[in-house]
CSV table of C-alpha atoms and ligand atoms in Angstrom, one decimal:
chain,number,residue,atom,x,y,z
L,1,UNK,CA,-46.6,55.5,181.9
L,2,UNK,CA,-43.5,56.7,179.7
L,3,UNK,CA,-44.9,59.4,177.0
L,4,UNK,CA,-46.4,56.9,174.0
L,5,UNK,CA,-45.5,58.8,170.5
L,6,UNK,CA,-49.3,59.4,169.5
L,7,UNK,CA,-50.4,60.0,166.0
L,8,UNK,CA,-53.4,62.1,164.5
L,9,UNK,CA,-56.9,60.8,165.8
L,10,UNK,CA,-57.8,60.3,162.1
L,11,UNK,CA,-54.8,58.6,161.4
L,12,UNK,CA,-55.2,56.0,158.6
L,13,UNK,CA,-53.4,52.6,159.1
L,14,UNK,CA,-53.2,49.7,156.7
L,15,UNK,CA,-51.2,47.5,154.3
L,16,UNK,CA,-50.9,47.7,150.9
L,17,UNK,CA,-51.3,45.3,147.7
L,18,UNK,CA,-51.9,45.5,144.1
L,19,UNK,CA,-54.1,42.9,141.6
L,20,UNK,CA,-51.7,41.3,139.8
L,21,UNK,CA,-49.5,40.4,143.0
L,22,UNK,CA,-52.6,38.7,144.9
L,23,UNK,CA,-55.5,37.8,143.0
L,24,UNK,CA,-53.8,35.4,140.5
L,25,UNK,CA,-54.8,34.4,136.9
L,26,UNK,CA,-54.6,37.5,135.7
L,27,UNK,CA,-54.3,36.1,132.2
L,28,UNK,CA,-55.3,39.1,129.9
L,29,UNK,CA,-52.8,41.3,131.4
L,30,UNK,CA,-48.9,42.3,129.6
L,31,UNK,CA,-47.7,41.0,132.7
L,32,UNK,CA,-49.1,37.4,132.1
L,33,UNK,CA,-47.6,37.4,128.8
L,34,UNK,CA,-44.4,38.6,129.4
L,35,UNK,CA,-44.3,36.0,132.4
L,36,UNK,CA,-44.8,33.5,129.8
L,37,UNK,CA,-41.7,35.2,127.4
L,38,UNK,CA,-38.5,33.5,126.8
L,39,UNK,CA,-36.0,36.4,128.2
L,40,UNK,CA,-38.2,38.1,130.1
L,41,UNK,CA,-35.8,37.7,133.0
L,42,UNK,CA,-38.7,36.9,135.2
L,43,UNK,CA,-38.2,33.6,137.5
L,44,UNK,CA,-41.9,32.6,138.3
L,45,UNK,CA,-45.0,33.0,136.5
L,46,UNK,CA,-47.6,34.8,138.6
L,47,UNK,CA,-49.9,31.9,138.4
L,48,UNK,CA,-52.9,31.9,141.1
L,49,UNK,CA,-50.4,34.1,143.1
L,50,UNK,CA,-52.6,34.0,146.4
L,51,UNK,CA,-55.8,33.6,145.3
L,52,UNK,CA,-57.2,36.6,146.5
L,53,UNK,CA,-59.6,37.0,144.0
L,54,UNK,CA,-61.2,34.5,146.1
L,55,UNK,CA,-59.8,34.3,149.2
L,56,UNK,CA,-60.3,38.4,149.7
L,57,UNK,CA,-62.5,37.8,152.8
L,58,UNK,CA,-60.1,35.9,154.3
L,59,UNK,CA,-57.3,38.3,153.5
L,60,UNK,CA,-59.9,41.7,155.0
L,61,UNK,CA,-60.8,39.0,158.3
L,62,UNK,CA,-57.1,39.6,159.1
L,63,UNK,CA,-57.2,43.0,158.2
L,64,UNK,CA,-59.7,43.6,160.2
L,65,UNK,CA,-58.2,41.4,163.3
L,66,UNK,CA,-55.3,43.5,163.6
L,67,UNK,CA,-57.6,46.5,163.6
L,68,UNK,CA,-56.1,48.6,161.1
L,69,UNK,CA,-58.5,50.8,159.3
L,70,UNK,CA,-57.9,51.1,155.8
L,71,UNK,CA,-56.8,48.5,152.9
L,72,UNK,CA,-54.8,49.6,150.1
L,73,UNK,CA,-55.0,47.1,146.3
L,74,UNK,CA,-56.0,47.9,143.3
L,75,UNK,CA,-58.6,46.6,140.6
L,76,UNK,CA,-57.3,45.0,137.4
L,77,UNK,CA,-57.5,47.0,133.8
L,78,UNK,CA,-57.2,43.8,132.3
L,79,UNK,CA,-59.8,42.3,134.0
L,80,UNK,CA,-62.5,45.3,133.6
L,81,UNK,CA,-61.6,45.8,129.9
L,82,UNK,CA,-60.7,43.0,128.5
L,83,UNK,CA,-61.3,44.4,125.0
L,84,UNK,CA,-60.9,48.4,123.8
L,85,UNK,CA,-64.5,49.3,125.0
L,86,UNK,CA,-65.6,46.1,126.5
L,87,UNK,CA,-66.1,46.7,130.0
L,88,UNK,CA,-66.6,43.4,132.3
L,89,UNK,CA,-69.9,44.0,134.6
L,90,UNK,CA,-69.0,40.3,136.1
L,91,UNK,CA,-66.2,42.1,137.1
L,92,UNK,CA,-66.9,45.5,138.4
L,93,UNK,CA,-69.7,43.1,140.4
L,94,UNK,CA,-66.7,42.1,141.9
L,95,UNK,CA,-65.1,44.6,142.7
L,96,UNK,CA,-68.2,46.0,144.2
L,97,UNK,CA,-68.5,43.4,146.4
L,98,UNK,CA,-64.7,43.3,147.7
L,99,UNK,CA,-65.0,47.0,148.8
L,100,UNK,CA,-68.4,46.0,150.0
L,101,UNK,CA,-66.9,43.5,151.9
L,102,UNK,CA,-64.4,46.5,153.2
L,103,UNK,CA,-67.2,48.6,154.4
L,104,UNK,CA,-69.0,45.9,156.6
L,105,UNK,CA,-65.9,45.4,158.4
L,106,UNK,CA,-65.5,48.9,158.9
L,107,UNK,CA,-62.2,49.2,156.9
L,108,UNK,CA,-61.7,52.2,154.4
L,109,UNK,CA,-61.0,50.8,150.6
L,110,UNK,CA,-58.0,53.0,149.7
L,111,UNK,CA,-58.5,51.6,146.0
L,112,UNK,CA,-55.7,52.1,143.0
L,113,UNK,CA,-57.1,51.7,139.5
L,114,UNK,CA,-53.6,51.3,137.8
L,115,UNK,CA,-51.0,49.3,139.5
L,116,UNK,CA,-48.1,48.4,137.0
L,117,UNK,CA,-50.2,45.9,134.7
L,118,UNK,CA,-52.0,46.7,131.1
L,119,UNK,CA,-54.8,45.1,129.2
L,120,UNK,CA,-53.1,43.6,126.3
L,121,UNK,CA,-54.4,45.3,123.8
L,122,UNK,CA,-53.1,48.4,125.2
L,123,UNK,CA,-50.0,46.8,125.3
L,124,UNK,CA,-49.9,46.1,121.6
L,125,UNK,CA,-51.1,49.5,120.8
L,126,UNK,CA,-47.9,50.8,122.3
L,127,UNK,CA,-48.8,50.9,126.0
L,128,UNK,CA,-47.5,54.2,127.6
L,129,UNK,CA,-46.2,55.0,124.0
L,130,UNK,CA,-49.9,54.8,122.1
L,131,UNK,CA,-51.1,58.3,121.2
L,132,UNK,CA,-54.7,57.5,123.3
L,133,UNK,CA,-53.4,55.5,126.1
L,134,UNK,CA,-54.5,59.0,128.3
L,135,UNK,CA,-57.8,58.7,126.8
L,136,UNK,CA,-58.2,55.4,127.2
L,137,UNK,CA,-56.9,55.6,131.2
L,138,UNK,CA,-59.7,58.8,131.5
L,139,UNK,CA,-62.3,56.5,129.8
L,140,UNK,CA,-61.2,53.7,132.5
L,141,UNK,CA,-61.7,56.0,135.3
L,142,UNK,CA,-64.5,57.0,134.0
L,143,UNK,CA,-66.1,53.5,134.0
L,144,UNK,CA,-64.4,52.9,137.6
L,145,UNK,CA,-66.1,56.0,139.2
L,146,UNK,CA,-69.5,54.8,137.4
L,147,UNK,CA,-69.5,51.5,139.1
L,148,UNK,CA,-67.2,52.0,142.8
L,149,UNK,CA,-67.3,55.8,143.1
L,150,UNK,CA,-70.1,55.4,146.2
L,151,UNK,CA,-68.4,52.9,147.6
L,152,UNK,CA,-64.3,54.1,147.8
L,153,UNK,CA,-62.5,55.7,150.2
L,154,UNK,CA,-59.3,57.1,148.5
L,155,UNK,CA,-58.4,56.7,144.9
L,156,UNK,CA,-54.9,56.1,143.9
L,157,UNK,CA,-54.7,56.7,139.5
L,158,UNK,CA,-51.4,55.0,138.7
L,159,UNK,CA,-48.8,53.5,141.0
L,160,UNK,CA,-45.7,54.5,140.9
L,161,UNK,CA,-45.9,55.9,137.0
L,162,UNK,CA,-42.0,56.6,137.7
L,163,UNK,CA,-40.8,53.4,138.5
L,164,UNK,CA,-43.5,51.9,135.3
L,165,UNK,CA,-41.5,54.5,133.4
L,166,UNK,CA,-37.5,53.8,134.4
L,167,UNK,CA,-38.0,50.2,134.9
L,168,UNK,CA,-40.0,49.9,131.2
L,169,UNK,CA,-38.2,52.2,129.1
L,170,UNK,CA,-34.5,53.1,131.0
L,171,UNK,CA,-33.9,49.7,132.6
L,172,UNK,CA,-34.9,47.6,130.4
L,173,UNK,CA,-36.8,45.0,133.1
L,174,UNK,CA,-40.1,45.4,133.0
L,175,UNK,CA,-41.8,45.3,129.7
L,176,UNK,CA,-42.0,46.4,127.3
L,177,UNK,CA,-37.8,46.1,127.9
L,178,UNK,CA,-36.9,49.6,126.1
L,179,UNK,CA,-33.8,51.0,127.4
L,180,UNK,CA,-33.6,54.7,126.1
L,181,UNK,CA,-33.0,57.7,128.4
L,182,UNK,CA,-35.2,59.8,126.2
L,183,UNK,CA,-38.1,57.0,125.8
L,184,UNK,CA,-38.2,57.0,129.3
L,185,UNK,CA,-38.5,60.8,129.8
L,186,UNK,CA,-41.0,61.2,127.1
L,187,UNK,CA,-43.1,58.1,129.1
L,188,UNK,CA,-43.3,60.4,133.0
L,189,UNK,CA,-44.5,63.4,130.9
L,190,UNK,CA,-47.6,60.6,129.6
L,191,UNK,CA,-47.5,59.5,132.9
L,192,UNK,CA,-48.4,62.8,133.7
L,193,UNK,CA,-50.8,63.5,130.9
L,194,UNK,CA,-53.0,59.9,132.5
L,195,UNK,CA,-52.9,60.8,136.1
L,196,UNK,CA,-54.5,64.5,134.8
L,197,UNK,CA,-57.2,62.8,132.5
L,198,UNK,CA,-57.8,60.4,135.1
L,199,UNK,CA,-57.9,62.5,137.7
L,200,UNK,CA,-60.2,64.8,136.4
L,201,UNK,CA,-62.7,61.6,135.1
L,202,UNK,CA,-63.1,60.4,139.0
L,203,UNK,CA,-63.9,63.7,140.3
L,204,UNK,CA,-66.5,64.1,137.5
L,205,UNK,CA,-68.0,60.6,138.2
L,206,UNK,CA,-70.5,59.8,141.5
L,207,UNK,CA,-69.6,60.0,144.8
L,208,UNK,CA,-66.4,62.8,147.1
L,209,UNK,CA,-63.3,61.0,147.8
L,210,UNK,CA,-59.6,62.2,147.8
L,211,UNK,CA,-57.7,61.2,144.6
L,212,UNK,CA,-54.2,61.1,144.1
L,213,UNK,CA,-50.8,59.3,142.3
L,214,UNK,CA,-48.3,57.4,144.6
L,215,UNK,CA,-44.8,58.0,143.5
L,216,UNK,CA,-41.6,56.0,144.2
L,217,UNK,CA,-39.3,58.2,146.5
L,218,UNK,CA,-36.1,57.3,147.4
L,219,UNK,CA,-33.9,58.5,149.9
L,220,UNK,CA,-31.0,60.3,147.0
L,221,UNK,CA,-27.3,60.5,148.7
L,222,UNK,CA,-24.1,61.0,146.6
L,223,UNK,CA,-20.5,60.7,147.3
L,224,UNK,CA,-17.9,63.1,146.0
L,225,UNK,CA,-18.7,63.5,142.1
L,226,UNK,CA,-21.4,62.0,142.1
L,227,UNK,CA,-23.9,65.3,143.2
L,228,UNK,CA,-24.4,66.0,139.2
L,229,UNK,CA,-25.9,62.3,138.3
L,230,UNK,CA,-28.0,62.5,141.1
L,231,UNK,CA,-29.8,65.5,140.5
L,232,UNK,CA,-30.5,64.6,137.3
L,233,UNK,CA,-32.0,61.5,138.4
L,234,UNK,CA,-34.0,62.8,141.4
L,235,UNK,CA,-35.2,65.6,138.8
L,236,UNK,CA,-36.5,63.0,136.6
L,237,UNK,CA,-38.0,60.6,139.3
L,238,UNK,CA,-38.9,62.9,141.2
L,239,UNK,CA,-39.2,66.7,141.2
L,240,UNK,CA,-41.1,66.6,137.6
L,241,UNK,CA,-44.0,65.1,139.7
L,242,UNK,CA,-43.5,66.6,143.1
L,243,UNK,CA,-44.2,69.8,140.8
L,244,UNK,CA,-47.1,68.5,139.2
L,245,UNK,CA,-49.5,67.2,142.4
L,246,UNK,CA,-50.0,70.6,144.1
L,247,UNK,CA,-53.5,70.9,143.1
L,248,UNK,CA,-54.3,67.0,144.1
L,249,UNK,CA,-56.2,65.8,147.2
L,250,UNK,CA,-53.0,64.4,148.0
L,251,UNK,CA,-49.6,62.1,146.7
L,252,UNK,CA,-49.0,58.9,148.1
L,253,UNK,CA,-45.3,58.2,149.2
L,254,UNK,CA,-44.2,55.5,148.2
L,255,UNK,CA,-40.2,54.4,149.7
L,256,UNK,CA,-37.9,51.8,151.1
L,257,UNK,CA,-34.4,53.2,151.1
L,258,UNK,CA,-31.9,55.0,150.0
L,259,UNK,CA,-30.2,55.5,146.4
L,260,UNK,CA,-26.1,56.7,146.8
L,261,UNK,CA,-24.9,58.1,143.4
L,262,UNK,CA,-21.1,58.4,142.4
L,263,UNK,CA,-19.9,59.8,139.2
L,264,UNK,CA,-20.9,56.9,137.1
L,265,UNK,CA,-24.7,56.3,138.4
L,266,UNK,CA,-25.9,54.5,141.6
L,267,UNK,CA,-23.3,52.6,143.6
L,268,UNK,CA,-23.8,49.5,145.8
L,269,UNK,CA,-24.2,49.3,149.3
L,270,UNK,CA,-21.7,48.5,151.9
L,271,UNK,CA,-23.9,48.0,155.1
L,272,UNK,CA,-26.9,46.2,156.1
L,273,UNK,CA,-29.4,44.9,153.1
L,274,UNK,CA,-32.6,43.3,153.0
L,275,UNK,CA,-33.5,40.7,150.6
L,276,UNK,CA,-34.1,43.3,147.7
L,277,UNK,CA,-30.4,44.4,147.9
L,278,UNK,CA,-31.7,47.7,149.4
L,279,UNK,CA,-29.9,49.6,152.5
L,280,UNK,CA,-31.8,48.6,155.4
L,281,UNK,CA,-32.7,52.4,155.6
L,282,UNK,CA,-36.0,53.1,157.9
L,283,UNK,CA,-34.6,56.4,157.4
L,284,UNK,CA,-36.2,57.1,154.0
L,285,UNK,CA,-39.6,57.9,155.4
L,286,UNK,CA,-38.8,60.8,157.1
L,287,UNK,CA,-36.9,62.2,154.3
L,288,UNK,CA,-39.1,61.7,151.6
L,289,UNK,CA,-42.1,62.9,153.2
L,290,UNK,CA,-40.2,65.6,154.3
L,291,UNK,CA,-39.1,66.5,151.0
L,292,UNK,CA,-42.4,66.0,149.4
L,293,UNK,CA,-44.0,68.2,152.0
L,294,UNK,CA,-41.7,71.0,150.5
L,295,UNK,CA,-41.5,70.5,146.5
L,296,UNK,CA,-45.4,69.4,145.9
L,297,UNK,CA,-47.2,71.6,148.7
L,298,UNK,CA,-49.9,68.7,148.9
L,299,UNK,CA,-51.8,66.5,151.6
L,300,UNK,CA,-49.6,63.4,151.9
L,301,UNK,CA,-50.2,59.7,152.1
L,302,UNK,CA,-47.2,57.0,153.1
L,303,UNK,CA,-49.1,54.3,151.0
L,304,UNK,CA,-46.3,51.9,150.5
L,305,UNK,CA,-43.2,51.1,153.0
L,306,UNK,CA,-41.7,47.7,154.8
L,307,UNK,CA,-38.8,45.5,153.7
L,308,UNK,CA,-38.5,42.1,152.1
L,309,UNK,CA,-36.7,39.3,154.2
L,310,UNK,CA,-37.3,35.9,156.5
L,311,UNK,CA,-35.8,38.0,159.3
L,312,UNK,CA,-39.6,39.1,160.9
L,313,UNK,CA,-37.7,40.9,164.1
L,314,UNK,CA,-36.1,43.1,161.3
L,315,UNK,CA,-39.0,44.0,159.8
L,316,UNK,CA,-40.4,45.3,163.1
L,317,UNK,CA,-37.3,47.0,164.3
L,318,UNK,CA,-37.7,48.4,160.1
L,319,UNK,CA,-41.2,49.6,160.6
L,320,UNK,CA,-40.6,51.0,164.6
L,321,UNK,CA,-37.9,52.9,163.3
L,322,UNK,CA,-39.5,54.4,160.3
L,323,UNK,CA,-42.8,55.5,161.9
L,324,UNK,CA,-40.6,56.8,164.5
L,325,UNK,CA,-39.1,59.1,161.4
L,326,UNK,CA,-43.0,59.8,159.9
L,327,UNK,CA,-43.9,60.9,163.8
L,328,UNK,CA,-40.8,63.4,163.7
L,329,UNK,CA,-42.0,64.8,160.4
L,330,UNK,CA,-45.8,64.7,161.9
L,331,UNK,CA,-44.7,66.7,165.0
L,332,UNK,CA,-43.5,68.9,162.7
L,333,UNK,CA,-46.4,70.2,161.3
L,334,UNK,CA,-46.2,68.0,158.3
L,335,UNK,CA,-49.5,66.8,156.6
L,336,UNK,CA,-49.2,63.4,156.9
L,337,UNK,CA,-52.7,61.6,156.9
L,338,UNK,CA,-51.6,57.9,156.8
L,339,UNK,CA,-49.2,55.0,156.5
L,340,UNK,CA,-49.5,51.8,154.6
L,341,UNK,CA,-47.4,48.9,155.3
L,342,UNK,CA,-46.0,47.2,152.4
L,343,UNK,CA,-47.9,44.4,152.0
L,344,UNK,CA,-49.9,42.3,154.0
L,345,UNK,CA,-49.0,39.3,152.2
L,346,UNK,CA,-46.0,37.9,151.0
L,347,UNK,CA,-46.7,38.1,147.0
L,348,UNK,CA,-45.7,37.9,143.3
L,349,UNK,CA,-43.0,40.5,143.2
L,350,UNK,CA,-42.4,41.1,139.3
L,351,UNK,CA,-39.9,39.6,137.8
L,352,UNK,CA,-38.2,38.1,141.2
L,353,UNK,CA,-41.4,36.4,141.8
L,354,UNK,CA,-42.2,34.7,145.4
L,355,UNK,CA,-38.7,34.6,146.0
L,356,UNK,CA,-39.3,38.3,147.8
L,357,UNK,CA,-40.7,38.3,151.4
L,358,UNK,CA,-42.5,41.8,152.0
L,359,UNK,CA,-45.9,40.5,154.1
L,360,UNK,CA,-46.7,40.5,157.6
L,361,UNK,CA,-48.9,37.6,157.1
L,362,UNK,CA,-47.6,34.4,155.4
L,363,UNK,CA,-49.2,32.5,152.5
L,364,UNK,CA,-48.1,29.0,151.7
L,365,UNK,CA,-47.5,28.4,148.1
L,366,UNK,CA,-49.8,25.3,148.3
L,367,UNK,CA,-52.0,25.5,150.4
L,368,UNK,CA,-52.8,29.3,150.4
L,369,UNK,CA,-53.3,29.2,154.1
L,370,UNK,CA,-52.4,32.9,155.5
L,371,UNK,CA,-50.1,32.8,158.8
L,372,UNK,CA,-49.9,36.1,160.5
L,373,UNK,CA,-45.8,36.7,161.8
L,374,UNK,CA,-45.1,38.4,164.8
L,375,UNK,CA,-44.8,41.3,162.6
L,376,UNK,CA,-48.7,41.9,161.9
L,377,UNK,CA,-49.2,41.5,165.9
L,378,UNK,CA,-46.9,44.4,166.3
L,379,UNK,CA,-48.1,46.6,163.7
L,380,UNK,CA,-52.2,45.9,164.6
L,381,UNK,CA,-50.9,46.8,168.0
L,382,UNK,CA,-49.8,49.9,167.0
L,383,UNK,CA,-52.5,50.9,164.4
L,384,UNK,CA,-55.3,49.8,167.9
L,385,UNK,CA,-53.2,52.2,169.8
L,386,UNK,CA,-52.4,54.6,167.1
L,387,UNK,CA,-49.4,55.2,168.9
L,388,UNK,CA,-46.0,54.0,169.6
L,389,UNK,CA,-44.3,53.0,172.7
L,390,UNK,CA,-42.0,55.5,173.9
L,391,UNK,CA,-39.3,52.7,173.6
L,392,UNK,CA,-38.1,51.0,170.3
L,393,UNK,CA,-37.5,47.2,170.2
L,394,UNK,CA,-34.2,46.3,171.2
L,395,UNK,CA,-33.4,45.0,167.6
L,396,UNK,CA,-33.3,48.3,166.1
P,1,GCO,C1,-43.5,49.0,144.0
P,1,GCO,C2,-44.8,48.4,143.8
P,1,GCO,C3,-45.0,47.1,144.5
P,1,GCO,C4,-43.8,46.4,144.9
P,1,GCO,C5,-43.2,46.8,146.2
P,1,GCO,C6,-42.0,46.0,146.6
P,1,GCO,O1,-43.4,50.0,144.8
P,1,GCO,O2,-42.6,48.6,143.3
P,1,GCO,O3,-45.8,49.3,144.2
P,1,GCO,O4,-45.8,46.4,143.6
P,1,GCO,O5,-44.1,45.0,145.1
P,1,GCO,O6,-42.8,48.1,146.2
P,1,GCO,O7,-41.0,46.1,145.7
């Protein structure tokens, strides 16, 4: 028996989602009304998107069948305050019995209470630009903790407040469309401001379980001149948050590639893409985990990671490769205490819609019957075996 790559005996292995992406109708939500915007860019409308609100047993049967042992998605702001003080009981029912559902099956809800989306009237208050939103996102957490605290494993305050922040206020693409390099600097210092108010609401609420942000990482190169841009970028989206987290339970990682900078910004790729125009760079996790190992000092987390494409031998090879990199940084002596796959399902992703591919498990658009690729076998297999064979596919 060649030497199997083993990881930690606590090791958590699971895929990841979010609300808005899975549940569908989330009609209360900025994201349903910018779906619904002339010029918003996007090309489908979330619509039922698949149906988890309904279907979740379904979707934790197959969790549970590949035997990983934690879940990663997120409950909906929009959902559980509909109006500024109005908090949804029906709904934190819900929620209560979707991690509920978790526990019986012995998986571990790794829950995130703010996953790109805003109630609309925080929206029209100025979303990440109101003077309250931090109280508001404390009082939310507060209300979360109330209802799931005794029932969560991990909490996860905002995803990826970075990319929320670039994408909505330097890029222009998600809404609320600002692009302004200074908009969108004052927005990851509020970002910061939310996690800390939230942060501090869930440990003061019932119930001990880690809490932490999960951050967009990036694998940062740069060609000849383009060292300066890039530093200033990875600074911004990165470093400014690496250097807030020390004192958290942990940081979720959150990557897929690599970013190359030149002189004027971010240049294209030349090799191998997926279906996101990303390098097909497995490569990232090591590095960032690796790097955020030494700039935030922290317990760490891989909670999102996979590739988008039709090409399911790719996406193994993808994953093989990149938990081969995690294992490296893990024999190292980095604190690494799990990896989620992103995502179990193939899902609404933002303004590209379901033209993205990023499950391990199929859902057809009208039906909403879930189909497992090879790709979930593989990765149950290893999560069963918390290990790795010795040998990568031959794909890689
Ligand atoms: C993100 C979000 C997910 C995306 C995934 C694929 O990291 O952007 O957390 O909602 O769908 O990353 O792009």
């Amino acid at each position: 028996m060649t030497d199997a790559l083993i990881f930690p005996s606590d090791f958590l292995w699971g895929t990841a989602t979010a609300a808005h992406q899975i549940e569908g109708n989330n009609t209360n939500s900025d994201w349903w009304r910018f779906e619904h915007t002339p010029g918003s860019g996007c090309v489908d409308a979330s619509g039922d998107a698949c149906d988890s609100w309904h279907r979740y047993e379904d979707d934790l049967d197959i969790v549970k069948e590949l035997g990983l042992n934690s879940f990663r998605f997120s409950v909906e702001w929009a959902r559980i305050e509909p109006a500024r003080g109005e908090y949804s009981r029906a709904t934190l029912e819900h929620y209560r019995r979707v991690m509920g559902a978790c526990r019986d099956r012995g998986i571990l809800p790794v829950v995130t209470l703010h996953h790109f989306t805003l109630p609309q009237w925080v929206a029209e208050a100025g979303g990440f630009e109101a003077p309250d939103i931090a109280t508001w996102m404390g009082e939310y957490a507060t209300v979360v903790a109330e209802a799931l605290g005794d029932l969560v494993g991990l909490v996860c305050t905002i995803n990826e407040p970075n990319i929320v922040a670039i994408m909505g206020y330097y890029f222009g693409i998600f809404p609320p469309q600002v692009r302004d390099w200074d908009r969108f600097v004052a927005v990851n210092e509020t970002m910061r401001r939310c996690h800390v108010a939230m942060r501090d609401a869930l440990k003061a609420g019932p119930g001990d379980y880690p809490v932490g942000l999960t951050l967009s990482m990036t694998e940062y190169q740069a060609i000849e001149g383009g060292e300066e841009r890039m530093l200033k970028s990875r600074e911004e989206m990165e470093d400014a948050y690496l250097r807030s987290v020390a004192d958290d339970d942990f940081l979720g990682v959150q990557c897929y590639s690599r970013t190359v900078f030149g002189p004027d910004g971010a240049v294209g790729e030349t090799g191998e893409t997926t279906d996101m125009g990303y390098a097909y760079w497995p490569q990232c996790v090591e590095h960032t985990v690796r790097r955020a190992a030494e700039v935030a000092g922290c317990p760490l987390v891989v909670t999102e990671n996979g590739i988008s494409g039709a090409n399911d031998e790719r996406r193994i090879a993808y994953l093989d490769a990149a938990l081969r990199g995690l294992h490296r940084a893990l024999d190292d002596g980095i604190d690494c205490r799990g990896y989620f796959q992103w995502s179990l399902l193939d899902n609404f992703e933002w303004v590209l819609g379901y033209t993205q591919k990023f499950g391990i498990v199929s859902v057809d658009r009208e039906t909403m019957a879930r189909s497992p690729k090879p790709s979930a076998d593989w990765f149950g297999t290893v999560a069963r075996g918390n290990s790795l064979s010795s040998f990568a596919p031959s794909t890689n």
